[in-house]
Coordinates of C-alpha atoms in Angstrom, one line a residue:
Chain A
M12 CA 0.0 0.0 0.0
N13 CA 1.4 3.4 -0.9
A14 CA 1.5 6.3 1.6
S15 CA -1.5 8.0 0.1
D16 CA -3.7 4.9 0.3
K17 CA -2.5 4.4 3.9
Y18 CA -3.4 7.9 4.9
N19 CA -6.9 7.6 3.2
A20 CA -7.6 4.3 5.0
R21 CA -6.7 5.8 8.4
V22 CA -8.8 8.9 7.6
E23 CA -11.8 6.7 7.2
A24 CA -11.0 4.5 10.1
V25 CA -10.9 7.3 12.7
D26 CA -13.0 9.9 10.8
S27 CA -10.2 12.4 11.1
L28 CA -8.0 14.7 9.0
L29 CA -5.9 15.6 12.0
C30 CA -2.1 15.4 12.1
V31 CA -0.5 15.8 15.5
G32 CA 2.8 17.6 15.2
L33 CA 5.4 16.3 17.7
D34 CA 7.4 19.5 17.9
S35 CA 8.8 18.2 21.2
D36 CA 11.1 21.1 22.0
I37 CA 13.0 19.8 25.1
G38 CA 13.0 23.2 26.7
K39 CA 9.2 23.4 26.5
L40 CA 8.3 20.0 27.9
P41 CA 6.4 19.9 31.2
A42 CA 8.8 19.6 34.2
A43 CA 7.8 16.0 35.0
Y44 CA 9.2 14.9 31.6
R45 CA 12.4 17.0 31.7
K46 CA 13.6 14.8 34.6
D47 CA 13.3 11.6 32.5
D48 CA 16.5 10.0 31.1
A49 CA 14.8 10.2 27.7
P50 CA 12.5 13.2 28.0
Q51 CA 11.4 13.5 24.4
L52 CA 10.6 9.8 24.1
A53 CA 8.6 9.8 27.4
F54 CA 6.7 12.9 26.3
N55 CA 6.0 11.6 22.8
R56 CA 4.7 8.3 24.2
H57 CA 2.4 10.2 26.4
I58 CA 1.1 12.4 23.5
I59 CA 0.8 9.4 21.2
D60 CA -1.2 7.4 23.8
A61 CA -3.4 10.4 24.5
T62 CA -4.1 11.5 20.9
A63 CA -3.7 8.6 18.5
E64 CA -7.4 7.7 18.4
C65 CA -8.1 11.1 16.9
A66 CA -5.1 11.2 14.6
A67 CA -4.8 10.2 11.0
A68 CA -1.1 11.2 11.0
F69 CA 1.8 12.3 13.2
K70 CA 4.5 14.7 12.1
F71 CA 7.9 14.9 13.7
N72 CA 9.8 18.1 13.3
M73 CA 13.4 17.0 12.9
A74 CA 14.9 20.3 14.3
F75 CA 13.7 19.7 17.8
Y76 CA 15.4 16.3 18.0
E77 CA 18.6 17.5 16.3
A78 CA 18.8 20.3 18.9
N79 CA 19.2 17.5 21.5
G80 CA 22.1 15.9 19.6
A81 CA 22.6 12.1 19.4
A82 CA 20.3 11.6 22.3
G83 CA 17.6 13.5 20.4
W84 CA 18.1 11.4 17.3
R85 CA 17.9 8.2 19.3
Q86 CA 14.6 9.4 21.0
L87 CA 13.3 10.4 17.5
A88 CA 14.0 6.9 16.2
Q89 CA 12.5 5.3 19.4
S90 CA 9.4 7.5 19.1
V91 CA 8.8 6.5 15.5
A92 CA 9.2 2.9 16.4
Y93 CA 6.8 3.2 19.3
L94 CA 4.2 4.8 17.1
R95 CA 4.6 2.3 14.3
Q96 CA 4.3 -0.6 16.7
R97 CA 1.2 0.7 18.4
H98 CA -0.5 2.1 15.4
P99 CA 0.9 0.7 12.2
D100 CA -1.9 2.2 10.1
I101 CA -1.0 5.9 11.0
L102 CA 0.9 8.0 8.5
I103 CA 4.2 9.1 10.0
I104 CA 5.7 12.3 8.5
S105 CA 9.3 13.6 8.8
D106 CA 9.1 17.4 8.6
A107 CA 12.7 17.8 7.4
K108 CA 12.5 20.1 4.4
R109 CA 15.5 18.4 2.8
A110 CA 16.9 18.5 -0.7
D111 CA 20.5 18.3 -1.9
I112 CA 22.5 17.1 -4.9
G113 CA 21.9 13.4 -5.9
N114 CA 24.1 11.3 -3.8
T115 CA 23.4 13.5 -0.7
S116 CA 19.7 13.3 -1.2
S117 CA 20.1 9.6 -1.5
A118 CA 21.7 9.6 2.0
Y119 CA 18.9 11.7 3.4
A120 CA 16.3 9.4 1.9
C121 CA 18.1 6.4 3.5
A122 CA 18.1 8.2 6.9
I123 CA 14.5 9.1 6.8
F124 CA 12.8 6.2 5.0
D125 CA 15.1 3.2 5.6
Q126 CA 16.7 3.9 8.9
L127 CA 14.0 5.9 10.8
G128 CA 11.1 4.2 8.9
F129 CA 9.0 7.3 8.1
D130 CA 6.2 7.1 5.6
A131 CA 6.6 10.6 4.2
V132 CA 9.0 13.6 4.2
T133 CA 8.8 17.3 3.4
L134 CA 11.1 18.5 0.6
N135 CA 12.3 21.9 -0.6
P136 CA 12.1 22.4 -4.4
Y137 CA 14.8 25.1 -4.9
L138 CA 17.4 22.7 -6.2
G139 CA 15.1 21.2 -8.9
R140 CA 13.8 17.8 -9.7
D141 CA 17.1 15.8 -9.7
A142 CA 17.6 16.7 -6.0
L143 CA 14.1 15.3 -5.2
Q144 CA 14.5 12.2 -7.4
P145 CA 16.2 9.9 -4.8
F146 CA 13.1 10.5 -2.6
L147 CA 10.6 10.2 -5.5
D148 CA 12.1 6.8 -6.3
Y149 CA 10.6 5.4 -3.1
A150 CA 7.2 4.8 -4.7
D151 CA 5.5 3.6 -1.6
K152 CA 6.6 6.7 0.4
A153 CA 5.1 10.2 0.2
C154 CA 7.2 13.2 -0.9
I155 CA 5.6 16.4 0.4
I156 CA 7.0 19.3 -1.6
L157 CA 7.0 22.8 -0.1
C158 CA 4.7 24.9 -2.2
R159 CA 3.2 27.6 0.1
T160 CA 4.7 27.7 3.6
S161 CA 3.0 29.3 6.6
N162 CA 5.8 31.6 7.8
P163 CA 5.1 35.4 7.7
G164 CA 7.7 36.0 5.0
S165 CA 6.7 33.1 2.7
A166 CA 5.7 35.5 0.0
E167 CA 9.2 36.9 -0.4
F168 CA 10.1 34.1 -2.9
Q169 CA 7.0 32.0 -3.2
N170 CA 4.9 34.9 -4.7
L171 CA 7.5 36.1 -7.2
Q172 CA 6.0 36.3 -10.6
V173 CA 7.4 33.9 -13.2
N174 CA 5.7 34.2 -16.7
S175 CA 2.8 35.9 -14.9
K176 CA 2.4 33.1 -12.4
P177 CA 3.6 33.1 -8.8
L178 CA 6.5 30.7 -8.1
W179 CA 4.3 28.6 -5.7
Q180 CA 1.9 27.9 -8.6
L181 CA 4.8 26.6 -10.7
V182 CA 5.8 24.3 -7.9
A183 CA 2.2 23.0 -7.7
E184 CA 2.1 22.5 -11.5
K185 CA 5.4 20.7 -11.7
T186 CA 4.5 18.5 -8.8
A187 CA 1.2 17.5 -10.3
T188 CA 2.4 17.0 -13.9
E189 CA 6.0 15.9 -13.7
W190 CA 7.3 14.9 -10.3
S191 CA 4.5 12.7 -9.2
A192 CA 5.1 10.0 -11.9
N193 CA 4.9 7.4 -9.1
G194 CA 1.7 9.0 -7.7
N195 CA 3.6 9.7 -4.5
C196 CA 3.8 13.5 -4.2
M197 CA 1.9 15.7 -1.9
L198 CA 2.2 19.5 -1.3
V199 CA 2.7 21.7 1.7
A200 CA -0.2 24.3 1.3
S201 CA -0.3 26.9 4.1
G202 CA -3.6 27.2 6.0
T203 CA -3.2 31.0 6.2
N204 CA -4.9 31.8 2.9
P205 CA -8.1 30.0 1.8
A206 CA -8.2 31.6 -1.7
K207 CA -4.7 30.3 -2.5
M208 CA -5.7 26.9 -1.0
A209 CA -8.5 26.8 -3.5
Q210 CA -6.2 27.6 -6.4
I211 CA -3.8 24.8 -5.3
R212 CA -6.7 22.4 -5.1
N213 CA -7.7 23.4 -8.6
I214 CA -4.2 22.7 -10.0
V215 CA -3.4 19.4 -8.3
G216 CA -6.7 17.5 -8.6
D217 CA -7.2 15.1 -5.7
M218 CA -3.6 15.2 -4.5
T219 CA -3.2 15.2 -0.7
L220 CA -2.1 18.5 0.9
L221 CA -0.3 19.0 4.2
V222 CA -1.7 22.1 5.9
P223 CA 0.4 23.9 8.5
G224 CA -0.4 27.2 10.0
I225 CA -3.7 26.3 11.6
G226 CA -3.8 27.2 15.3
A227 CA -0.6 28.8 16.6
Q228 CA 0.0 30.4 13.1
G229 CA -3.6 31.7 12.9
G230 CA -5.3 30.1 9.9
D231 CA -9.0 30.1 9.5
L232 CA -10.1 26.5 9.8
K233 CA -13.5 26.7 8.2
A234 CA -12.4 28.5 5.1
V235 CA -9.3 26.4 4.7
V236 CA -11.2 23.1 5.0
E237 CA -13.9 24.2 2.6
A238 CA -11.4 25.4 0.0
G239 CA -9.0 22.4 0.4
L240 CA -11.1 19.2 0.5
N241 CA -10.8 17.0 -2.6
S242 CA -13.5 15.3 -4.5
A243 CA -13.6 12.4 -2.0
G244 CA -14.1 14.9 0.9
R245 CA -10.5 14.2 2.1
G246 CA -7.2 15.2 0.7
L247 CA -6.0 17.3 3.6
I248 CA -3.6 16.6 6.4
I249 CA -4.3 19.3 8.9
N250 CA -1.4 19.8 11.3
S251 CA -1.6 21.1 14.8
S252 CA 1.5 21.0 17.0
R253 CA 1.8 23.3 20.0
G254 CA -1.9 23.8 20.3
I255 CA -2.3 20.1 21.1
I256 CA 1.0 18.8 22.6
F257 CA 1.4 21.6 25.0
A258 CA -2.3 21.9 25.9
D259 CA -3.3 21.1 29.5
D260 CA -5.4 18.2 28.1
P261 CA -3.8 17.0 24.8
A262 CA -6.5 14.3 24.4
G263 CA -9.2 16.8 24.7
A264 CA -7.4 19.3 22.4
A265 CA -7.0 16.6 19.7
S266 CA -10.5 15.4 20.0
G267 CA -11.8 19.0 19.8
M268 CA -9.7 19.7 16.7
R269 CA -10.9 16.6 15.0
R270 CA -14.5 17.7 15.7
A271 CA -13.8 21.3 14.6
I272 CA -12.4 20.0 11.3
N273 CA -15.2 17.6 10.7
A274 CA -17.8 20.3 11.3
H275 CA -16.6 21.8 8.0
R276 CA -16.4 18.6 5.9
Chain B
M13 CA 36.4 37.2 15.5
N14 CA 33.6 36.5 13.0
A15 CA 33.6 33.6 10.6
S16 CA 34.7 35.5 7.6
D17 CA 37.7 36.9 9.4
K18 CA 38.5 33.5 10.8
Y19 CA 38.4 32.1 7.3
N20 CA 40.6 34.8 5.8
A21 CA 43.2 34.4 8.5
R22 CA 43.4 30.7 7.9
V23 CA 43.7 31.3 4.1
E24 CA 46.7 33.4 4.7
A25 CA 48.2 31.1 7.3
V26 CA 48.2 28.0 5.0
D27 CA 48.1 29.8 1.7
S28 CA 45.0 27.8 0.6
L29 CA 41.4 28.3 -0.5
L30 CA 40.8 24.6 -0.2
C31 CA 37.8 23.1 1.7
V32 CA 37.9 19.4 2.4
G33 CA 34.4 17.9 2.2
L34 CA 33.9 15.1 4.8
D35 CA 31.2 13.3 2.8
S36 CA 32.1 10.2 4.9
D37 CA 29.4 7.8 3.5
I38 CA 29.8 4.8 5.7
G39 CA 29.2 2.4 2.8
K40 CA 32.2 3.9 0.9
L41 CA 34.8 3.9 3.7
P42 CA 37.8 1.7 3.2
A43 CA 37.3 -1.7 4.7
A44 CA 39.8 -1.1 7.5
Y45 CA 37.6 1.7 8.9
R46 CA 34.3 -0.1 8.5
K47 CA 35.4 -2.6 11.1
D48 CA 35.9 0.2 13.7
D49 CA 33.3 0.8 16.4
A50 CA 33.1 4.4 15.3
P51 CA 34.0 4.1 11.6
Q52 CA 33.1 7.7 10.5
L53 CA 35.0 9.2 13.4
A54 CA 38.1 7.0 12.8
F55 CA 38.0 7.8 9.1
N56 CA 37.5 11.6 9.7
R57 CA 40.4 11.7 12.1
H58 CA 42.6 10.1 9.5
I59 CA 41.5 12.5 6.8
I60 CA 41.8 15.5 9.1
D61 CA 45.3 14.5 10.2
A62 CA 46.3 13.9 6.6
T63 CA 44.9 17.0 5.0
A64 CA 44.5 19.8 7.6
E65 CA 47.8 21.5 6.7
C66 CA 46.4 22.2 3.3
A67 CA 42.9 23.1 4.3
A68 CA 41.4 26.5 5.1
A69 CA 38.0 24.9 5.8
F70 CA 36.3 21.5 6.3
K71 CA 32.7 20.9 5.3
F72 CA 30.6 18.1 6.9
N73 CA 27.7 16.9 4.8
M74 CA 25.0 16.2 7.4
A75 CA 23.2 13.6 5.3
F76 CA 26.0 11.0 5.5
Y77 CA 25.9 11.1 9.3
E78 CA 22.1 11.1 9.6
A79 CA 22.1 8.0 7.4
N80 CA 24.0 6.3 10.2
G81 CA 21.4 7.3 12.8
A82 CA 22.2 8.3 16.4
A83 CA 25.7 6.7 16.1
G84 CA 26.3 8.9 13.0
W85 CA 25.2 12.0 14.8
R86 CA 27.5 11.2 17.7
Q87 CA 30.4 10.6 15.4
L88 CA 29.6 13.9 13.6
A89 CA 29.8 15.7 17.0
Q90 CA 33.0 13.9 17.9
S91 CA 34.6 14.7 14.5
V92 CA 33.8 18.4 14.8
A93 CA 35.2 18.4 18.4
Y94 CA 38.4 16.7 17.2
L95 CA 38.9 19.1 14.4
R96 CA 38.2 22.1 16.6
Q97 CA 40.6 20.9 19.3
R98 CA 43.5 20.2 16.9
H99 CA 42.9 23.1 14.5
P100 CA 40.9 25.9 16.2
D101 CA 41.6 28.3 13.4
I102 CA 40.0 26.2 10.6
L103 CA 36.5 27.2 9.4
I104 CA 34.1 24.3 10.0
I105 CA 31.0 24.2 7.8
S106 CA 27.8 22.3 8.3
D107 CA 26.4 21.5 4.8
A108 CA 22.8 21.1 6.0
K109 CA 20.7 23.2 3.5
R110 CA 18.2 24.0 6.3
A111 CA 15.4 26.6 6.6
D112 CA 12.0 26.4 8.3
I113 CA 9.5 28.6 10.1
G114 CA 11.0 30.7 12.9
N115 CA 10.9 28.5 16.0
T116 CA 12.0 25.5 13.9
S117 CA 14.9 27.4 12.4
S118 CA 15.9 28.5 15.9
A119 CA 16.1 24.8 16.9
Y120 CA 18.2 24.0 13.8
A121 CA 20.5 26.9 14.6
C122 CA 20.8 25.7 18.2
A123 CA 21.7 22.2 16.9
I124 CA 24.3 23.3 14.4
F125 CA 25.9 26.3 16.1
D126 CA 25.4 25.8 19.8
Q127 CA 25.4 22.0 20.2
L128 CA 27.7 20.9 17.4
G129 CA 29.8 24.0 17.4
F130 CA 30.0 24.7 13.6
D131 CA 31.2 28.1 12.4
A132 CA 28.9 28.1 9.3
V133 CA 25.9 26.5 7.8
T134 CA 24.4 26.3 4.3
L135 CA 20.8 27.5 4.1
N136 CA 17.9 27.3 1.5
P137 CA 16.2 30.7 0.6
Y138 CA 12.8 29.3 -0.6
L139 CA 11.0 30.2 2.6
G140 CA 12.3 33.8 2.7
R141 CA 14.2 35.9 5.1
D142 CA 12.3 35.2 8.3
A143 CA 13.2 31.6 8.0
L144 CA 16.9 32.5 7.8
Q145 CA 16.7 35.2 10.6
P146 CA 17.4 32.8 13.6
F147 CA 20.7 31.8 11.8
L148 CA 21.5 35.4 10.7
D149 CA 21.2 36.5 14.3
Y150 CA 24.4 34.6 15.2
A151 CA 26.6 37.5 14.1
D152 CA 29.9 35.6 14.6
K153 CA 28.7 32.6 12.5
A154 CA 28.5 32.4 8.7
C155 CA 25.2 31.8 6.9
I156 CA 25.9 30.4 3.4
I157 CA 22.8 30.9 1.3
L158 CA 22.1 28.6 -1.7
C159 CA 22.4 30.8 -4.8
R160 CA 23.5 28.5 -7.7
T161 CA 23.9 24.9 -6.8
S162 CA 26.0 22.4 -8.7
N163 CA 23.5 19.6 -9.4
P164 CA 22.6 19.0 -13.1
G165 CA 19.0 20.2 -12.6
S166 CA 19.8 23.4 -10.7
A167 CA 18.6 25.6 -13.6
E168 CA 15.0 24.3 -13.3
F169 CA 14.2 26.9 -10.6
Q170 CA 17.3 28.9 -10.1
N171 CA 17.3 30.2 -13.7
L172 CA 13.6 31.1 -13.8
Q173 CA 13.2 34.7 -15.0
V174 CA 11.8 37.1 -12.4
N175 CA 11.5 40.7 -13.7
S176 CA 14.1 39.8 -16.4
K177 CA 16.5 38.4 -13.9
P178 CA 17.2 34.8 -13.0
L179 CA 16.1 33.8 -9.6
W180 CA 19.6 33.0 -8.5
Q181 CA 20.5 36.6 -9.2
L182 CA 17.7 37.8 -6.9
V183 CA 19.1 35.6 -4.2
A184 CA 22.5 37.1 -4.6
E185 CA 21.2 40.6 -4.5
K186 CA 19.0 40.0 -1.5
T187 CA 21.9 38.4 0.4
A188 CA 24.2 41.2 -0.4
T189 CA 21.9 44.1 0.3
E190 CA 19.4 42.8 2.9
W191 CA 20.3 39.6 4.6
S192 CA 23.9 40.3 5.5
A193 CA 23.2 43.2 7.9
N194 CA 25.5 41.5 10.3
G195 CA 28.1 41.0 7.6
N196 CA 27.9 37.3 8.1
C197 CA 26.4 36.0 4.8
M198 CA 28.2 34.0 2.2
L199 CA 26.7 32.3 -1.0
V200 CA 26.9 28.9 -2.5
A201 CA 28.1 29.6 -6.1
S202 CA 28.5 26.5 -8.3
G203 CA 31.9 25.9 -9.8
T204 CA 30.2 24.6 -13.0
N205 CA 29.8 27.9 -14.8
P206 CA 32.6 30.5 -14.7
A207 CA 30.5 33.2 -16.5
K208 CA 27.8 33.1 -13.8
M209 CA 30.5 33.0 -11.1
A210 CA 31.8 36.3 -12.5
Q211 CA 28.2 37.8 -12.4
I212 CA 27.8 36.7 -8.8
R213 CA 31.2 38.2 -7.9
N214 CA 30.1 41.4 -9.5
I215 CA 26.9 41.5 -7.4
V216 CA 28.2 40.7 -4.0
G217 CA 31.5 42.6 -3.9
D218 CA 34.1 40.9 -1.7
M219 CA 31.6 38.4 0.0
T220 CA 33.0 34.9 0.4
L221 CA 31.6 32.2 -1.9
L222 CA 31.4 28.5 -1.2
V223 CA 32.2 26.7 -4.5
P224 CA 31.0 23.1 -4.9
G225 CA 31.1 21.2 -8.2
I226 CA 34.9 21.2 -8.7
G227 CA 36.3 17.7 -9.2
A228 CA 33.7 15.0 -9.2
Q229 CA 31.1 17.4 -10.6
G230 CA 33.4 18.6 -13.4
G231 CA 33.9 22.3 -13.0
D232 CA 36.8 24.1 -14.7
L233 CA 39.1 25.1 -11.9
K234 CA 41.2 27.8 -13.7
A235 CA 38.2 29.6 -15.1
V236 CA 36.3 29.5 -11.8
V237 CA 39.1 30.8 -9.7
E238 CA 39.9 33.6 -12.1
A239 CA 36.2 34.6 -12.2
G240 CA 35.6 34.2 -8.5
L241 CA 38.5 35.8 -6.6
N242 CA 37.6 38.9 -4.7
S243 CA 39.7 42.1 -4.6
A244 CA 41.9 40.7 -1.9
G245 CA 42.7 37.6 -4.1
R246 CA 40.6 35.4 -1.8
G247 CA 36.9 35.2 -1.2
L248 CA 36.5 31.6 -2.4
I249 CA 36.0 28.4 -0.4
I250 CA 36.7 25.7 -3.0
N251 CA 35.3 22.4 -1.9
S252 CA 36.5 19.0 -2.9
S253 CA 35.0 15.9 -1.2
R254 CA 35.2 12.5 -2.9
G255 CA 38.3 13.5 -4.9
I256 CA 40.3 13.9 -1.7
I257 CA 38.8 11.8 1.0
F258 CA 38.5 8.6 -1.1
A259 CA 41.8 9.1 -3.0
D260 CA 44.5 6.5 -2.4
D261 CA 46.6 9.3 -1.0
P262 CA 44.3 12.0 0.6
A263 CA 47.3 14.1 1.8
G264 CA 48.7 14.2 -1.7
A265 CA 45.3 14.9 -3.2
A266 CA 44.7 17.8 -0.9
S267 CA 48.2 19.2 -1.5
G268 CA 47.8 18.8 -5.2
M269 CA 44.4 20.6 -5.1
R270 CA 45.8 23.5 -3.1
R271 CA 48.7 23.9 -5.6
A272 CA 46.3 23.7 -8.5
I273 CA 44.1 26.4 -7.0
N274 CA 47.0 28.6 -6.2
A275 CA 48.4 28.3 -9.7
H276 CA 45.4 30.4 -10.8
R277 CA 45.4 33.0 -8.1

C-alpha cells in the first residue's frame, strides 16, 4: 500500500484529517518529563497514547530532535518505532525540508525512509527535480513538496511572478504534472490563505495537501477546509502542533480539533 | 572574530582556498575503517590529520551522518570536536541546507551552532528571510545561502526569470543588500559555470563564496578561480569531497588541489 492509500484508510478508520505535530522542544516539555532520562521519548509516548485515536497522521519536526544531539536522534527513532508498533496504520511524517545534490539526497532518503522508517518527508524544491529524485524513487513513500509555507515571510520568494504566475503555482504544477510520476507526491499548502488553497486544489486534482499554519499560526479552519477538500471529501492533512501537545489536556485538544475540522467537511 | 575573518586568517596562514568535504558515506569507507566501532570518526580523524595542513576549511555533509542514525550524529559531533581541538583556526561548515519557520529554524541553529559548534551552515532561501533570521542573528557565524547549486537540474528553478533576472541573481542581490546586515552571509556559487560565477562576484562585492562542483562534478578550476576571486585575491572556499577523501593518498590529493588552485590566483 502506498502512503496516500495508507493515509486515506486511516482517515476513514478514525474519521479524522488531523495530524498531531510532535514539535517536542525539550525546553518546553512539562517539568515532569524533563527529569526523565529520555524526556522527548517519554513525552511523545504520552502524547501518542493520548491523541492517537483522533489522529490520521503524526508529524515529527526534525529540528527539535537534532537540537538535542545524538540523544535526540535516538529518541526520535524510538518514538517513531513506538508509534509504528502501536499504530501501524497511522501515516508518520518527517518534517525535514530536505533537498541536496543526488548522492546527498540519497543519503537523506536512506536516513528518513530506511533507517527511521518514516512514511513521508517534506522536501524543498529550490534545487530542482534531480535533487528530489532519490526520494521520489521510493514509490510507496510520500514526498511532500514545499509549495506555500505558513511563515510570515513566505511571499518573499513564493509569490515572485514567473511568466505571470507566482512561483508557488509553478511548484504546484510541476509536482502535479512531472514529479508525481509514481503518484507519491503531496504538497505543503499553508492554512493561512483559503483563496490560494482553492487555487492549489484546482491545480493538483485530488492530491493530498499537508496544511500547516492552523492554530498557533492563525489560519481560518472553516475557510481552509472548505477550500481544500478534494472530490472524496478528504485530501487534507491538517497539522496542529503546539496547540495540542502543550495543551493542559492533549487528548481533549486533539478530539476538539478533529471535531472542529469535521464540522466543516 | 567573525567567521569571515577566521576564514581569511586561515587562508593566509596556510596559503590555501581549499575546503575538504567530509562526505564520509559509511558504505564507501575503506574496509579497514568499516570494522571500527566508530568508523566515521576514525576515518575523519585520519582525513583531518592527513589534509589539515592544506585546508582552510572543512565541510561536513550532514546527510552522511544522519544516514547512520544516532551513532552517526555522535560521530559527527566527535569529529567536529576533534577538528576544533586540533585546529581551532580552521573554518568548520555544516552542509545542511536548512530553513524552516521561525521557531523551527531556531532549533536547527541551536543544533548546528550551539550543540555541534559549527562556524557556518548552508541555508535554503525558498522560505524567505524570516526563516533565515534565527541563523543570521548569530553574528559571529556564517550563513551560506544557496544561490547557484551544482546539481545537473539546478537551472530548473534557479534560472527562472523574475523581472528579467534569473532567480539566483535575486538571491545574490537580497543576500548582499538585505540579509547580510551582520556582515555574516556567504553564498553557494556553483563551480560549474565561470561566467555566472563572474556575475555573482560582480553583485556581491568581496563576499566569500562557497564553491561546490569542482572535481567529481566537473567544474573548470582555472576559469572558476579567475572569475571568482575577490579584490583581496581570496573570497572563495573551494570544496573537494570525494576527490580527496576517497583518494588513495588523501594528503597528496589535498596538497595537489591547493597547488592547482594557487596556480590560478
